[in-house]
Amino acid sequence: MNADIKLLRIFVTVVDNGGFAAAERELNLARSTISNHMAELEHRLGTTLCRRGRAGFALTVAGESVYREALSLLASAEAFDRHIDSLKHSSLSGELKLAITDGTLNDKNLKLHASLARFREQAPDVFLNLSNASQIDIETALAKKEIDLGIIAHHRSLPDFKYHHLYQEQHFLFCANNHALYEIADKNITETMLAEQAFVHADYQLNPDIQKLTHNFNGRASAGHMEARAQLILSGAFIGFLPEHFAAPLVAAGKIRTLKARRKSYRSDISAAHRKDAISDRLLTLFLAQLKEQHHVIATQN
């Protein structure tokens, strides 16, 4: 039944996030509501799936078994839905407008090219419009309905948008080989020394954890595009954060190095975002299904 599928999706999301509290944002449900759904699922199955309390969240033996079977069941259900969609959408036409943040070409975690290929197979008559833009420009374009879907770092949740988590991206703090800190060992670099350096920050709102990490930094420049931040860092006048995949060629060439890598790093949730009122769009639904399949994401239906 649809109700059972919904409960299983919630259960899988809770397990994947390691507990009720961590699953709240992805499910867009209050913790009490999640708890009620879990209790209902346990009642319907007649067994206890997890332990939750001061000791933390942990699956029971039965819970581990149900989790494995739920993954298989939900994957099969999605495969069936995609097959039916391919039959229904064989004559799809029109234009699908997509946007991604810059600097993603070497990101092996982003399976966009495979998603585009599968979508093209299923909807060969659809015209694809793909562009690069900064985080804030993509959010603005979505709000204005200028694009259908954007792939961005999920640092904040805007009320009119629906987000679908794809993967996580690791960021480190870097300086260039002509910066004053480049030759200094990490163990000799103090917080005071870091606070004295000119810092380039992203030109958009970051989540609270990242703000705590950088609240003492001396912000002297901003750049919404990764390439622009990299240019400022390469000047030797600034330190700043870059994604690991983006910085890797520069590190290998000896042009930049990490600073306090173990302490000055964070992860970004990379998500596909679209307007909530666009979910009935057939082109968007079909492409989103391919994007989730390539990233092995199980959709959560609220």
CSV table of N, CA and C in Angstrom, one decimal, residues 54-160:
chain,number,residue,atom,x,y,z
A,54,ARG,N,19.1,8.3,25.2
A,54,ARG,CA,20.3,9.0,25.5
A,54,ARG,C,21.5,8.3,24.9
A,55,ALA,N,21.5,7.0,24.7
A,55,ALA,CA,22.6,6.3,24.2
A,55,ALA,C,22.7,6.5,22.7
A,56,GLY,N,21.7,7.2,22.1
A,56,GLY,CA,21.8,7.4,20.6
A,56,GLY,C,20.9,6.5,19.9
A,57,PHE,N,20.9,6.6,18.6
A,57,PHE,CA,20.1,5.8,17.7
A,57,PHE,C,20.8,4.5,17.2
A,58,ALA,N,20.1,3.4,17.3
A,58,ALA,CA,20.7,2.1,16.9
A,58,ALA,C,19.6,1.2,16.4
A,59,LEU,N,19.9,0.5,15.3
A,59,LEU,CA,18.9,-0.5,14.8
A,59,LEU,C,19.0,-1.8,15.6
A,60,THR,N,17.8,-2.4,15.7
A,60,THR,CA,17.8,-3.8,16.3
A,60,THR,C,18.2,-4.7,15.2
A,61,VAL,N,18.3,-6.0,15.5
A,61,VAL,CA,18.6,-7.0,14.5
A,61,VAL,C,17.4,-7.0,13.4
A,62,ALA,N,16.2,-6.9,13.9
A,62,ALA,CA,15.1,-6.9,13.0
A,62,ALA,C,15.1,-5.6,12.2
A,63,GLY,N,15.5,-4.5,12.8
A,63,GLY,CA,15.6,-3.3,12.0
A,63,GLY,C,16.6,-3.3,10.9
A,64,GLU,N,17.7,-4.0,11.1
A,64,GLU,CA,18.7,-4.1,10.1
A,64,GLU,C,18.2,-4.9,8.9
A,65,SER,N,17.5,-6.0,9.3
A,65,SER,CA,16.9,-6.8,8.2
A,65,SER,C,15.8,-6.1,7.4
A,66,VAL,N,15.0,-5.4,8.1
A,66,VAL,CA,13.9,-4.6,7.4
A,66,VAL,C,14.5,-3.5,6.6
A,67,TYR,N,15.6,-2.9,7.1
A,67,TYR,CA,16.3,-1.8,6.3
A,67,TYR,C,16.8,-2.4,5.0
A,68,ARG,N,17.5,-3.5,5.0
A,68,ARG,CA,18.0,-4.1,3.8
A,68,ARG,C,16.9,-4.4,2.8
A,69,GLU,N,15.8,-5.0,3.3
A,69,GLU,CA,14.7,-5.4,2.4
A,69,GLU,C,14.0,-4.2,1.9
A,70,ALA,N,13.9,-3.1,2.7
A,70,ALA,CA,13.2,-1.9,2.3
A,70,ALA,C,14.0,-1.2,1.2
A,71,LEU,N,15.3,-1.2,1.2
A,71,LEU,CA,16.2,-0.7,0.1
A,71,LEU,C,15.9,-1.4,-1.2
A,72,SER,N,15.8,-2.8,-1.1
A,72,SER,CA,15.5,-3.5,-2.3
A,72,SER,C,14.1,-3.3,-2.8
A,73,LEU,N,13.1,-3.2,-1.9
A,73,LEU,CA,11.7,-3.0,-2.3
A,73,LEU,C,11.6,-1.6,-3.0
A,74,LEU,N,12.1,-0.6,-2.3
A,74,LEU,CA,12.0,0.8,-2.8
A,74,LEU,C,12.7,1.0,-4.2
A,75,ALA,N,13.9,0.3,-4.3
A,75,ALA,CA,14.6,0.4,-5.6
A,75,ALA,C,13.8,-0.2,-6.7
A,76,SER,N,13.1,-1.4,-6.4
A,76,SER,CA,12.3,-2.1,-7.4
A,76,SER,C,11.1,-1.2,-7.7
A,77,ALA,N,10.5,-0.6,-6.7
A,77,ALA,CA,9.3,0.3,-7.0
A,77,ALA,C,9.7,1.5,-7.9
A,78,GLU,N,10.9,2.1,-7.6
A,78,GLU,CA,11.3,3.2,-8.5
A,78,GLU,C,11.6,2.7,-9.9
A,79,ALA,N,12.3,1.5,-10.0
A,79,ALA,CA,12.6,1.0,-11.3
A,79,ALA,C,11.3,0.8,-12.1
A,80,PHE,N,10.2,0.3,-11.5
A,80,PHE,CA,9.0,0.1,-12.1
A,80,PHE,C,8.4,1.4,-12.6
A,81,ASP,N,8.4,2.4,-11.7
A,81,ASP,CA,7.9,3.7,-12.0
A,81,ASP,C,8.6,4.3,-13.2
A,82,ARG,N,10.0,4.2,-13.2
A,82,ARG,CA,10.7,4.7,-14.3
A,82,ARG,C,10.4,4.0,-15.7
A,83,HIS,N,10.2,2.7,-15.6
A,83,HIS,CA,9.8,2.0,-16.8
A,83,HIS,C,8.4,2.5,-17.3
A,84,ILE,N,7.5,2.7,-16.4
A,84,ILE,CA,6.2,3.1,-16.9
A,84,ILE,C,6.3,4.6,-17.4
A,85,ASP,N,7.1,5.4,-16.8
A,85,ASP,CA,7.3,6.8,-17.3
A,85,ASP,C,7.9,6.8,-18.7
A,86,SER,N,8.8,5.8,-18.9
A,86,SER,CA,9.5,5.8,-20.2
A,86,SER,C,8.4,5.4,-21.3
A,87,LEU,N,7.4,4.6,-20.9
A,87,LEU,CA,6.4,4.3,-21.9
A,87,LEU,C,5.4,5.5,-22.1
A,88,LYS,N,5.1,6.2,-21.0
A,88,LYS,CA,4.2,7.3,-21.1
A,88,LYS,C,4.8,8.5,-21.8
A,89,HIS,N,6.1,8.7,-21.6
A,89,HIS,CA,6.8,9.9,-22.1
A,89,HIS,C,7.5,9.7,-23.4
A,90,SER,N,7.2,8.7,-24.1
A,90,SER,CA,7.9,8.4,-25.3
A,90,SER,C,7.8,9.5,-26.3
A,91,SER,N,6.8,10.3,-26.2
A,91,SER,CA,6.6,11.4,-27.2
A,91,SER,C,6.8,12.8,-26.5
A,92,LEU,N,7.6,12.8,-25.4
A,92,LEU,CA,7.8,14.1,-24.8
A,92,LEU,C,8.5,15.1,-25.7
A,93,SER,N,8.2,16.3,-25.5
A,93,SER,CA,8.9,17.4,-26.3
A,93,SER,C,8.9,18.6,-25.4
A,94,GLY,N,9.6,19.7,-26.0
A,94,GLY,CA,9.7,20.9,-25.2
A,94,GLY,C,11.1,21.2,-24.8
A,95,GLU,N,11.3,22.0,-23.8
A,95,GLU,CA,12.6,22.4,-23.4
A,95,GLU,C,12.7,22.3,-21.9
A,96,LEU,N,13.9,21.7,-21.4
A,96,LEU,CA,14.2,21.6,-20.0
A,96,LEU,C,15.4,22.4,-19.7
A,97,LYS,N,15.3,23.4,-18.8
A,97,LYS,CA,16.3,24.3,-18.5
A,97,LYS,C,17.0,23.9,-17.1
A,98,LEU,N,18.3,23.6,-17.2
A,98,LEU,CA,19.0,23.2,-16.0
A,98,LEU,C,20.2,24.1,-15.8
A,99,ALA,N,20.6,24.2,-14.5
A,99,ALA,CA,21.8,25.0,-14.2
A,99,ALA,C,22.6,24.3,-13.1
A,100,ILE,N,23.9,24.4,-13.2
A,100,ILE,CA,24.8,23.8,-12.2
A,100,ILE,C,25.8,24.9,-11.8
A,101,THR,N,26.3,24.8,-10.5
A,101,THR,CA,27.3,25.7,-10.1
A,101,THR,C,28.6,25.4,-10.8
A,102,ASP,N,29.5,26.4,-10.9
A,102,ASP,CA,30.7,26.3,-11.7
A,102,ASP,C,31.7,25.4,-11.0
A,103,GLY,N,32.8,25.0,-11.7
A,103,GLY,CA,33.8,24.2,-11.1
A,103,GLY,C,33.5,22.8,-10.9
A,104,THR,N,32.6,22.2,-11.6
A,104,THR,CA,32.2,20.8,-11.3
A,104,THR,C,32.7,19.8,-12.3
A,105,LEU,N,33.5,20.2,-13.3
A,105,LEU,CA,34.0,19.3,-14.4
A,105,LEU,C,34.8,18.1,-13.8
A,106,ASN,N,35.6,18.3,-12.8
A,106,ASN,CA,36.4,17.3,-12.3
A,106,ASN,C,35.8,16.6,-11.0
A,107,ASP,N,34.5,16.9,-10.7
A,107,ASP,CA,33.9,16.3,-9.6
A,107,ASP,C,33.3,15.0,-9.9
A,108,LYS,N,34.1,13.9,-9.5
A,108,LYS,CA,33.7,12.5,-9.8
A,108,LYS,C,32.4,12.1,-9.1
A,109,ASN,N,32.0,12.8,-8.1
A,109,ASN,CA,30.8,12.5,-7.4
A,109,ASN,C,29.5,12.9,-8.1
A,110,LEU,N,29.7,13.9,-9.0
A,110,LEU,CA,28.5,14.4,-9.7
A,110,LEU,C,28.3,13.6,-11.0
A,111,LYS,N,27.2,12.9,-11.0
A,111,LYS,CA,26.9,12.0,-12.1
A,111,LYS,C,25.9,12.6,-13.2
A,112,LEU,N,26.2,13.9,-13.4
A,112,LEU,CA,25.3,14.7,-14.3
A,112,LEU,C,25.4,14.1,-15.8
A,113,HIS,N,26.6,13.8,-16.3
A,113,HIS,CA,26.7,13.4,-17.6
A,113,HIS,C,25.9,12.1,-17.9
A,114,ALA,N,26.0,11.2,-16.9
A,114,ALA,CA,25.2,9.9,-17.1
A,114,ALA,C,23.7,10.2,-17.0
A,115,SER,N,23.3,11.1,-16.2
A,115,SER,CA,21.9,11.5,-16.0
A,115,SER,C,21.4,12.1,-17.3
A,116,LEU,N,22.2,13.0,-17.9
A,116,LEU,CA,21.8,13.6,-19.2
A,116,LEU,C,21.7,12.6,-20.3
A,117,ALA,N,22.6,11.6,-20.3
A,117,ALA,CA,22.6,10.6,-21.4
A,117,ALA,C,21.3,9.7,-21.2
A,118,ARG,N,21.0,9.3,-20.0
A,118,ARG,CA,19.8,8.5,-19.8
A,118,ARG,C,18.5,9.3,-20.2
A,119,PHE,N,18.5,10.5,-19.8
A,119,PHE,CA,17.3,11.4,-20.1
A,119,PHE,C,17.2,11.5,-21.6
A,120,ARG,N,18.3,11.7,-22.3
A,120,ARG,CA,18.2,11.8,-23.8
A,120,ARG,C,17.7,10.6,-24.4
A,121,GLU,N,18.0,9.4,-23.9
A,121,GLU,CA,17.5,8.2,-24.4
A,121,GLU,C,16.0,8.1,-24.3
A,122,GLN,N,15.5,8.6,-23.1
A,122,GLN,CA,14.0,8.5,-22.9
A,122,GLN,C,13.2,9.6,-23.5
A,123,ALA,N,13.9,10.7,-23.7
A,123,ALA,CA,13.1,11.9,-24.2
A,123,ALA,C,14.0,12.6,-25.3
A,124,PRO,N,14.2,11.9,-26.4
A,124,PRO,CA,15.1,12.4,-27.5
A,124,PRO,C,14.6,13.7,-28.2
A,125,ASP,N,13.3,14.0,-28.0
A,125,ASP,CA,12.8,15.2,-28.7
A,125,ASP,C,12.8,16.4,-27.8
A,126,VAL,N,13.3,16.3,-26.6
A,126,VAL,CA,13.3,17.4,-25.7
A,126,VAL,C,14.6,18.2,-25.9
A,127,PHE,N,14.5,19.5,-25.9
A,127,PHE,CA,15.7,20.4,-26.1
A,127,PHE,C,16.2,20.7,-24.7
A,128,LEU,N,17.5,20.4,-24.5
A,128,LEU,CA,18.1,20.6,-23.2
A,128,LEU,C,18.9,21.9,-23.2
A,129,ASN,N,18.7,22.8,-22.2
A,129,ASN,CA,19.4,24.0,-22.0
A,129,ASN,C,20.1,24.0,-20.7
A,130,LEU,N,21.5,23.8,-20.7
A,130,LEU,CA,22.3,23.7,-19.5
A,130,LEU,C,23.2,24.8,-19.4
A,131,SER,N,23.3,25.4,-18.2
A,131,SER,CA,24.1,26.6,-18.0
A,131,SER,C,24.9,26.5,-16.7
A,132,ASN,N,26.0,27.2,-16.5
A,132,ASN,CA,26.7,27.4,-15.3
A,132,ASN,C,26.4,28.7,-14.7
A,133,ALA,N,26.3,28.8,-13.4
A,133,ALA,CA,26.0,30.0,-12.7
A,133,ALA,C,26.5,29.9,-11.2
A,134,SER,N,26.5,31.0,-10.5
A,134,SER,CA,26.9,31.0,-9.1
A,134,SER,C,25.7,30.5,-8.3
A,135,GLN,N,25.9,30.1,-7.1
A,135,GLN,CA,24.9,29.6,-6.2
A,135,GLN,C,23.7,30.6,-6.1
A,136,ILE,N,24.0,31.9,-5.9
A,136,ILE,CA,22.9,32.8,-5.7
A,136,ILE,C,22.2,33.1,-7.0
A,137,ASP,N,22.9,33.1,-8.1
A,137,ASP,CA,22.2,33.3,-9.4
A,137,ASP,C,21.3,32.1,-9.8
A,138,ILE,N,21.7,30.9,-9.4
A,138,ILE,CA,20.8,29.8,-9.6
A,138,ILE,C,19.5,29.9,-8.8
A,139,GLU,N,19.7,30.2,-7.5
A,139,GLU,CA,18.5,30.4,-6.6
A,139,GLU,C,17.6,31.5,-7.2
A,140,THR,N,18.2,32.6,-7.7
A,140,THR,CA,17.4,33.7,-8.2
A,140,THR,C,16.6,33.2,-9.5
A,141,ALA,N,17.3,32.5,-10.3
A,141,ALA,CA,16.7,32.0,-11.6
A,141,ALA,C,15.6,31.0,-11.3
A,142,LEU,N,15.7,30.2,-10.3
A,142,LEU,CA,14.6,29.3,-9.9
A,142,LEU,C,13.4,30.1,-9.4
A,143,ALA,N,13.7,31.0,-8.6
A,143,ALA,CA,12.6,31.9,-8.0
A,143,ALA,C,11.8,32.6,-9.1
A,144,LYS,N,12.5,33.0,-10.1
A,144,LYS,CA,11.9,33.7,-11.2
A,144,LYS,C,11.3,32.8,-12.3
A,145,LYS,N,11.5,31.5,-12.1
A,145,LYS,CA,11.0,30.4,-13.0
A,145,LYS,C,11.8,30.5,-14.4
A,146,GLU,N,13.0,31.0,-14.3
A,146,GLU,CA,13.8,31.1,-15.6
A,146,GLU,C,14.5,29.7,-15.9
A,147,ILE,N,14.6,28.9,-14.9
A,147,ILE,CA,15.2,27.5,-15.0
A,147,ILE,C,14.2,26.5,-14.3
A,148,ASP,N,14.4,25.3,-14.7
A,148,ASP,CA,13.5,24.2,-14.1
A,148,ASP,C,14.2,23.6,-12.9
A,149,LEU,N,15.5,23.4,-12.9
A,149,LEU,CA,16.2,22.7,-11.9
A,149,LEU,C,17.6,23.2,-11.8
A,150,GLY,N,18.1,23.3,-10.5
A,150,GLY,CA,19.5,23.7,-10.3
A,150,GLY,C,20.2,22.7,-9.4
A,151,ILE,N,21.5,22.5,-9.6
A,151,ILE,CA,22.3,21.6,-8.7
A,151,ILE,C,23.2,22.5,-8.0
A,152,ILE,N,23.0,22.6,-6.6
A,152,ILE,CA,23.6,23.6,-5.8
A,152,ILE,C,24.0,23.0,-4.5
A,153,ALA,N,24.8,23.8,-3.7
A,153,ALA,CA,25.1,23.4,-2.3
A,153,ALA,C,23.9,23.8,-1.5
A,154,HIS,N,23.4,22.8,-0.7
A,154,HIS,CA,22.2,23.1,0.1
A,154,HIS,C,22.6,23.7,1.5
A,155,HIS,N,23.0,25.0,1.5
A,155,HIS,CA,23.4,25.7,2.7
A,155,HIS,C,22.2,26.3,3.4
A,156,ARG,N,21.1,26.5,2.7
A,156,ARG,CA,19.9,27.0,3.3
A,156,ARG,C,18.7,26.5,2.6
A,157,SER,N,17.5,26.5,3.2
A,157,SER,CA,16.3,25.9,2.6
A,157,SER,C,15.3,27.1,2.4
A,158,LEU,N,15.1,27.4,1.2
A,158,LEU,CA,14.1,28.5,0.8
A,158,LEU,C,12.7,27.9,0.8
A,159,PRO,N,11.7,28.6,1.3
A,159,PRO,CA,10.4,28.0,1.5
A,159,PRO,C,9.7,27.5,0.2
A,160,ASP,N,10.0,28.1,-1.0
A,160,ASP,CA,9.3,27.7,-2.2
A,160,ASP,C,10.1,26.6,-3.0
